[in-house]
GROMACS .gro file of C-alpha atoms in nm:
model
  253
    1UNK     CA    1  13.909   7.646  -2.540
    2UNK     CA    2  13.650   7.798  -2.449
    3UNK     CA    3  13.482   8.128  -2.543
    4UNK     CA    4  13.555   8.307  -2.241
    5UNK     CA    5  13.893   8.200  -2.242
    6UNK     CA    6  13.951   8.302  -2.617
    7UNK     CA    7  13.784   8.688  -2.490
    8UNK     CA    8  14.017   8.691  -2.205
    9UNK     CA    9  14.379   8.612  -2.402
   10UNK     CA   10  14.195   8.907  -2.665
   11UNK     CA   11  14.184   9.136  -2.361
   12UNK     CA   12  14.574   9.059  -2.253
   13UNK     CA   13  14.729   9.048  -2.593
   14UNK     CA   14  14.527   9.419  -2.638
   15UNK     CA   15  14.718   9.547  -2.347
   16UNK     CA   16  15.089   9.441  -2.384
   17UNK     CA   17  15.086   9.579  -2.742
   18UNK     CA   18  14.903   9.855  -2.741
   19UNK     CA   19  14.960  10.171  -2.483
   20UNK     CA   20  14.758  10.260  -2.219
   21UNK     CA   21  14.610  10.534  -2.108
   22UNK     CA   22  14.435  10.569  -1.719
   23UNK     CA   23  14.120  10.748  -1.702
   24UNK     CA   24  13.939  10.857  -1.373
   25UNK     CA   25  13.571  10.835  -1.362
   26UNK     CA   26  13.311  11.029  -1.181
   27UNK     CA   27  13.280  10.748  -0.911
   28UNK     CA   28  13.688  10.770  -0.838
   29UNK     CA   29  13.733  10.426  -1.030
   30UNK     CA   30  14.027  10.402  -1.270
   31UNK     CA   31  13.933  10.319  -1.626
   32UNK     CA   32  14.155  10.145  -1.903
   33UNK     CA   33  14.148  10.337  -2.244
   34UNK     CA   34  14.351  10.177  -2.509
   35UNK     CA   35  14.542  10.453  -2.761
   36UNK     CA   36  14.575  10.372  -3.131
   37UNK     CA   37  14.939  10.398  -3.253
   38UNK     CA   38  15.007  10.587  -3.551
   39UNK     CA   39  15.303  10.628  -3.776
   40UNK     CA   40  15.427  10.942  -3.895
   41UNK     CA   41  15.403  10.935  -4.255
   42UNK     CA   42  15.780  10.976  -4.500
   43UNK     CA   43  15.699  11.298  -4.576
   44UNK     CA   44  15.670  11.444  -4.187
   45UNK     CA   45  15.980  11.214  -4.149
   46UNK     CA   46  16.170  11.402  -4.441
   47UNK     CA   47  16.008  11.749  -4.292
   48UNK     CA   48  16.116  11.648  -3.922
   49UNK     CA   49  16.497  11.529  -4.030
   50UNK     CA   50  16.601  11.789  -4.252
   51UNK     CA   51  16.444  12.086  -4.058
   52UNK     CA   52  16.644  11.950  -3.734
   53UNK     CA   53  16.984  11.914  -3.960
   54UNK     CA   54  16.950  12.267  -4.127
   55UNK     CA   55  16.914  12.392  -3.789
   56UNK     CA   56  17.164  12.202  -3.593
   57UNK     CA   57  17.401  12.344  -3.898
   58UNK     CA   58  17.271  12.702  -3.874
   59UNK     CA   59  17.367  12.704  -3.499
   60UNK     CA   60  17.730  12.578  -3.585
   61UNK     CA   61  17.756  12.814  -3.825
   62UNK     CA   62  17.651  13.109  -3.602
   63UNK     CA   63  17.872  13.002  -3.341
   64UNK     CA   64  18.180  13.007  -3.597
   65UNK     CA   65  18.105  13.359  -3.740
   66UNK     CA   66  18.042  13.466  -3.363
   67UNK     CA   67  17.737  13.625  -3.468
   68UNK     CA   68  17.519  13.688  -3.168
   69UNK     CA   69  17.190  13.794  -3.292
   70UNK     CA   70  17.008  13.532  -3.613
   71UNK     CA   71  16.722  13.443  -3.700
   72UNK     CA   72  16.618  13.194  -3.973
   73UNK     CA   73  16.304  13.094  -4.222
   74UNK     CA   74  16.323  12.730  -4.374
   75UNK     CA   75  16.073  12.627  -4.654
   76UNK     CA   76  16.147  12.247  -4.760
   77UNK     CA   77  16.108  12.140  -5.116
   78UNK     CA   78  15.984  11.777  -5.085
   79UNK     CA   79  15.945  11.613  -5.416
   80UNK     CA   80  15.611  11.477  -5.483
   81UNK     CA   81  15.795  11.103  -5.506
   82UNK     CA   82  15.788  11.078  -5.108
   83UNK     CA   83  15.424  11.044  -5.097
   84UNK     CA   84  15.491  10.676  -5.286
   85UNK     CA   85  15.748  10.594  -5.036
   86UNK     CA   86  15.701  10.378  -4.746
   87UNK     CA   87  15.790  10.537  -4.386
   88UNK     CA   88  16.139  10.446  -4.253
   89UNK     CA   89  16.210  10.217  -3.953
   90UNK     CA   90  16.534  10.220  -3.922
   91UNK     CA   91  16.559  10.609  -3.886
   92UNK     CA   92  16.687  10.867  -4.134
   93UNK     CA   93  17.032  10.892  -4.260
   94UNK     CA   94  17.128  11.278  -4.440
   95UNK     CA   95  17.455  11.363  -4.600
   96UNK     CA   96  17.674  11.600  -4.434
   97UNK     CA   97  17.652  11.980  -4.542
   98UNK     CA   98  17.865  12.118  -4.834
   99UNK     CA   99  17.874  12.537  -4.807
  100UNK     CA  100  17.672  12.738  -4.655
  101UNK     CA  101  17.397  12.650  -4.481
  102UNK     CA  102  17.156  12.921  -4.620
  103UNK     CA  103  17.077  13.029  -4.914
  104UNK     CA  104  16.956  12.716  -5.148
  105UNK     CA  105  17.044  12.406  -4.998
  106UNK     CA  106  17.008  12.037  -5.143
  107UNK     CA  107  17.041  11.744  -4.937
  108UNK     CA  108  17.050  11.393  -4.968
  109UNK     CA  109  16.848  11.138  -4.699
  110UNK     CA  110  16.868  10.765  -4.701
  111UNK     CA  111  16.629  10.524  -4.536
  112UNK     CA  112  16.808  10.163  -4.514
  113UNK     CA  113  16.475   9.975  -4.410
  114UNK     CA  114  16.286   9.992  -4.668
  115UNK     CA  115  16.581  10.144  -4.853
  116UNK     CA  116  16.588  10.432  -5.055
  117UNK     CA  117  16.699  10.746  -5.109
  118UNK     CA  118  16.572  11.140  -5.206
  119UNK     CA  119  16.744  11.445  -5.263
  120UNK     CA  120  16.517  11.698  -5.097
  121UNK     CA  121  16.569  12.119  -5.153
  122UNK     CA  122  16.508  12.385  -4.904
  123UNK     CA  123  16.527  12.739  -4.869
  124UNK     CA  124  16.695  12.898  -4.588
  125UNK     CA  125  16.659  13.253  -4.535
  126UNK     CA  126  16.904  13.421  -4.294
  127UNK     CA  127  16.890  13.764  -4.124
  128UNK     CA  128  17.191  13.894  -3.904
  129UNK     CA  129  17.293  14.141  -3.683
  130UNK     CA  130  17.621  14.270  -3.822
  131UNK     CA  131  17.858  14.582  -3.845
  132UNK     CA  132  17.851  14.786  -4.114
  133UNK     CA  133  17.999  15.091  -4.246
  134UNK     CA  134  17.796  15.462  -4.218
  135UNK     CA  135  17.957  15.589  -4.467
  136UNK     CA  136  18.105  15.513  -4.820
  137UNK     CA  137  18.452  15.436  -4.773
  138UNK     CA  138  18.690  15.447  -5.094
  139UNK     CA  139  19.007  15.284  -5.166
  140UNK     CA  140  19.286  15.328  -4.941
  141UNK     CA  141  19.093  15.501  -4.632
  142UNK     CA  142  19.121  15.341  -4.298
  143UNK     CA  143  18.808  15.197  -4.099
  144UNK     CA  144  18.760  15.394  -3.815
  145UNK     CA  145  18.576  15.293  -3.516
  146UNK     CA  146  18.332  15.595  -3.555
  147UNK     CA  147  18.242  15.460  -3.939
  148UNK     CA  148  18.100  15.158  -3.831
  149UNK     CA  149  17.734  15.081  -3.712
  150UNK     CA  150  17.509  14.779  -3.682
  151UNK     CA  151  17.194  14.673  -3.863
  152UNK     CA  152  17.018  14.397  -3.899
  153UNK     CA  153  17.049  14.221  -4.254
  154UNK     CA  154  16.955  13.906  -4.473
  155UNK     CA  155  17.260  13.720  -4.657
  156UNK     CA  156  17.280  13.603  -4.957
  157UNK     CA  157  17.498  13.310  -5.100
  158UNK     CA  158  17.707  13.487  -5.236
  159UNK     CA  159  17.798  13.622  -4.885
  160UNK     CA  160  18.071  13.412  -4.797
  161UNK     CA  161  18.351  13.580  -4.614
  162UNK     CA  162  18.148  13.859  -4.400
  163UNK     CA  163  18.340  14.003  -4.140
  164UNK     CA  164  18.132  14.027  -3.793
  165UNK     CA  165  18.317  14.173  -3.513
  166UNK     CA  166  18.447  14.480  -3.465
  167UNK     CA  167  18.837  14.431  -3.415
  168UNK     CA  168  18.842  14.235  -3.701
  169UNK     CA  169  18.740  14.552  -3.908
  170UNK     CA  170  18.877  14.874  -3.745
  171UNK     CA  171  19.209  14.975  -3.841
  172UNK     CA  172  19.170  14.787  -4.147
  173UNK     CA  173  19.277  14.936  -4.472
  174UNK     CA  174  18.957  14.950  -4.757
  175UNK     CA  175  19.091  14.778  -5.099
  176UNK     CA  176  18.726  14.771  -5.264
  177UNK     CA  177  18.474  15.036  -5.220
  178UNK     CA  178  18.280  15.005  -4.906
  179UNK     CA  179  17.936  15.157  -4.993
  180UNK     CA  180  17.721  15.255  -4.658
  181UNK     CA  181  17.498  14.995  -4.470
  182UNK     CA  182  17.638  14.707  -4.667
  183UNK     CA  183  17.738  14.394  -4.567
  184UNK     CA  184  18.126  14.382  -4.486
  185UNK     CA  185  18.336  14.096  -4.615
  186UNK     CA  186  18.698  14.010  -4.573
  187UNK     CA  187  18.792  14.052  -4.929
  188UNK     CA  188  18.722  14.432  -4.943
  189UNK     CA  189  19.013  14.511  -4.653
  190UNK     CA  190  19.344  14.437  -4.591
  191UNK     CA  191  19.657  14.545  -4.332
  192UNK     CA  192  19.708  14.895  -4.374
  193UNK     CA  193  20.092  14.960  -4.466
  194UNK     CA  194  20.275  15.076  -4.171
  195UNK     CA  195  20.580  15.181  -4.420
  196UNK     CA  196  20.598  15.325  -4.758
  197UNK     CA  197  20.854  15.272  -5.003
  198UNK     CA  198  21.092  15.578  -4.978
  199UNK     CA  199  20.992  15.674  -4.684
  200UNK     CA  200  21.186  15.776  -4.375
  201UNK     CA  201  21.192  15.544  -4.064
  202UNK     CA  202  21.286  15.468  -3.719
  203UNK     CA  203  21.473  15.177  -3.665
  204UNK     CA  204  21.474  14.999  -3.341
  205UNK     CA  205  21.740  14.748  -3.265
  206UNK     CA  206  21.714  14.563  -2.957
  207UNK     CA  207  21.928  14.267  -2.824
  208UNK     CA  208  21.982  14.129  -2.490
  209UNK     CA  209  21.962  14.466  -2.294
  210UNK     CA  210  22.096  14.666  -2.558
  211UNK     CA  211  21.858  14.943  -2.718
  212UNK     CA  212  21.929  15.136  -2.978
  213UNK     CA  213  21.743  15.410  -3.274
  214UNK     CA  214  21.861  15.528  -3.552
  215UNK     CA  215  21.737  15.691  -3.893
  216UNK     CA  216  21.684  15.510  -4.242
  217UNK     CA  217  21.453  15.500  -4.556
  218UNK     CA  218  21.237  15.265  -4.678
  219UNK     CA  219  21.328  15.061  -4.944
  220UNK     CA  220  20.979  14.880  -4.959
  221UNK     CA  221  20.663  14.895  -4.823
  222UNK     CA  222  20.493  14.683  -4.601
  223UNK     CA  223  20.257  14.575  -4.367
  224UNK     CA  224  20.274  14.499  -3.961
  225UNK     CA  225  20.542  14.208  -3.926
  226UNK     CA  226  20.677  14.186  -4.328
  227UNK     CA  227  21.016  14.159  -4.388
  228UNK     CA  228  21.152  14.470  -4.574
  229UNK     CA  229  21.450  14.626  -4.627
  230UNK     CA  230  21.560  14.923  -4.523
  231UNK     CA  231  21.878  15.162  -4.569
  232UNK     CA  232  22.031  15.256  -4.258
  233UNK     CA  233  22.131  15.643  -4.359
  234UNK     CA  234  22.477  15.692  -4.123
  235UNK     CA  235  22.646  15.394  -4.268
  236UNK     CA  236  22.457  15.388  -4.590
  237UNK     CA  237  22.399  14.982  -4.515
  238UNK     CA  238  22.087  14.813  -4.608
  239UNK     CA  239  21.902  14.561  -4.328
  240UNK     CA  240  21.635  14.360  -4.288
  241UNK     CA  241  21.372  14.479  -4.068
  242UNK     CA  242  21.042  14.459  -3.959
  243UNK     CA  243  20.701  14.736  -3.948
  244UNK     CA  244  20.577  14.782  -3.571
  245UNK     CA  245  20.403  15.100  -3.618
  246UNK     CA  246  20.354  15.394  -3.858
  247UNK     CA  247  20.719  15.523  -3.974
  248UNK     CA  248  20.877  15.292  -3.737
  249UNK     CA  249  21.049  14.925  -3.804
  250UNK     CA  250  21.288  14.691  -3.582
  251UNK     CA  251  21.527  14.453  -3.641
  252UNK     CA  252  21.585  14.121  -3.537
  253UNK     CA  253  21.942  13.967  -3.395
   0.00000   0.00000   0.00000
């Protein structure tokens, strides 16, 4: 073979496997100029999968919560072990999310060619839009449309049942101290009671057309819906009935 020949199968081998790039020259002539290829190193692999994961679970998570306004900060912990470990070729594997995604947040990713494996840390700081009270509200009072603002706030882990829309908070009853531009979670309201124990009531009977009230007394409390009994006071019986409203139940046939 010769030399020519040898610089010519060079050229053609140069061109399938590397990429081209087409240059134009002063004279209008196209020029060939051949790109080096590059692989991105474990560590910007690591950086590149986990960033993309937190995010893709931060986004989920917002969507659940129906929170409309977040933003987020994520700082990776990369152990100093990826540097020794070869760049993967298959493609990244990373264990599903357990929690929260903010807050600390540890996750395991798995290269099968070359395998191995690396639990990598990040930090994910959140910051929210969300309702909050304007006032200190004390056991027992009732959230009231006018006691609620919103502000913009960072969570913590330990924020894990925040309430974050309105009608999910007003008319609520307070069963832990609300305290003013805090961050409102589930556990600190309940269904106010619509009936007190001893009480007097308004029952409601209705059945196929018919309608009727009369006058009892509470014989428990409860909450929109419960089941409680109640003494009817012109026959002195006691039924089972239902809270609709304040001071007023109905039964069910």
């Amino acid at each position: 073979m010769s030399v020519g020949t040898r610089i010519s199968h060079i050229i053609l081998l140069t061109f399938i496997l590397l990429p081209l790039t087409l240059q134009a020259s002063p004279s209008g002539q196209l020029s060939m100029m051949v790109l080096s290829f590059t692989t991105a190193s474990t560590q910007q692999q690591i950086s590149h999968k986990l960033t993309a994961e937190i995010a893709a679970d931060l986004k989920a998570w917002q969507k659940q919560q129906d929170i409309n306004e977040l933003n987020h900060k994520i700082e990776l912990r990369i152990p100093s072990s990826a540097k020794s470990l070869p760049p993967c070729v298959q493609g990244l594997g990373i264990e599903p999310s357990k929690g929260l995604p903010y807050g600390r947040v540890q996750r395991k990713l798995t290269c099968s060619s070359p395998s191995w494996s690396l639990y990598v840390r990040a930090i994910v700081t959140v910051t929210a839009r969300l309702p909050v009270v304007n006032r200190t509200l004390m056991r027992s009072e009732t959230v009231n449309a006018t006691d609620l603002n919103w502000r913009r706030l960072t969570l913590k882990p330990a924020d894990k049942d925040i309430l974050t829309r309105e009608v999910d908070i007003i008319g609520q009853q307070v069963v832990r101290k609300l305290r003013k531009n805090s961050i409102i979670k589930a556990s600190y309201l309940d269904a106010p009671l619509l009936v007190k124990l001893g009480e007097p009531v308004i029952i409601e009977a209705n059945s196929q057309g018919f309608h009727a009230k009369m006058t009892g007394v509470a014989m428990d409390s409860g909450k929109q819906g419960e089941p409680i009994r109640v003494k009817n006071s012109s026959s002195g019986k006691v039924i089972t009935a239902y809270p609709i409203s304040k001071g007023r139940v109905q039964t069910q046939f």
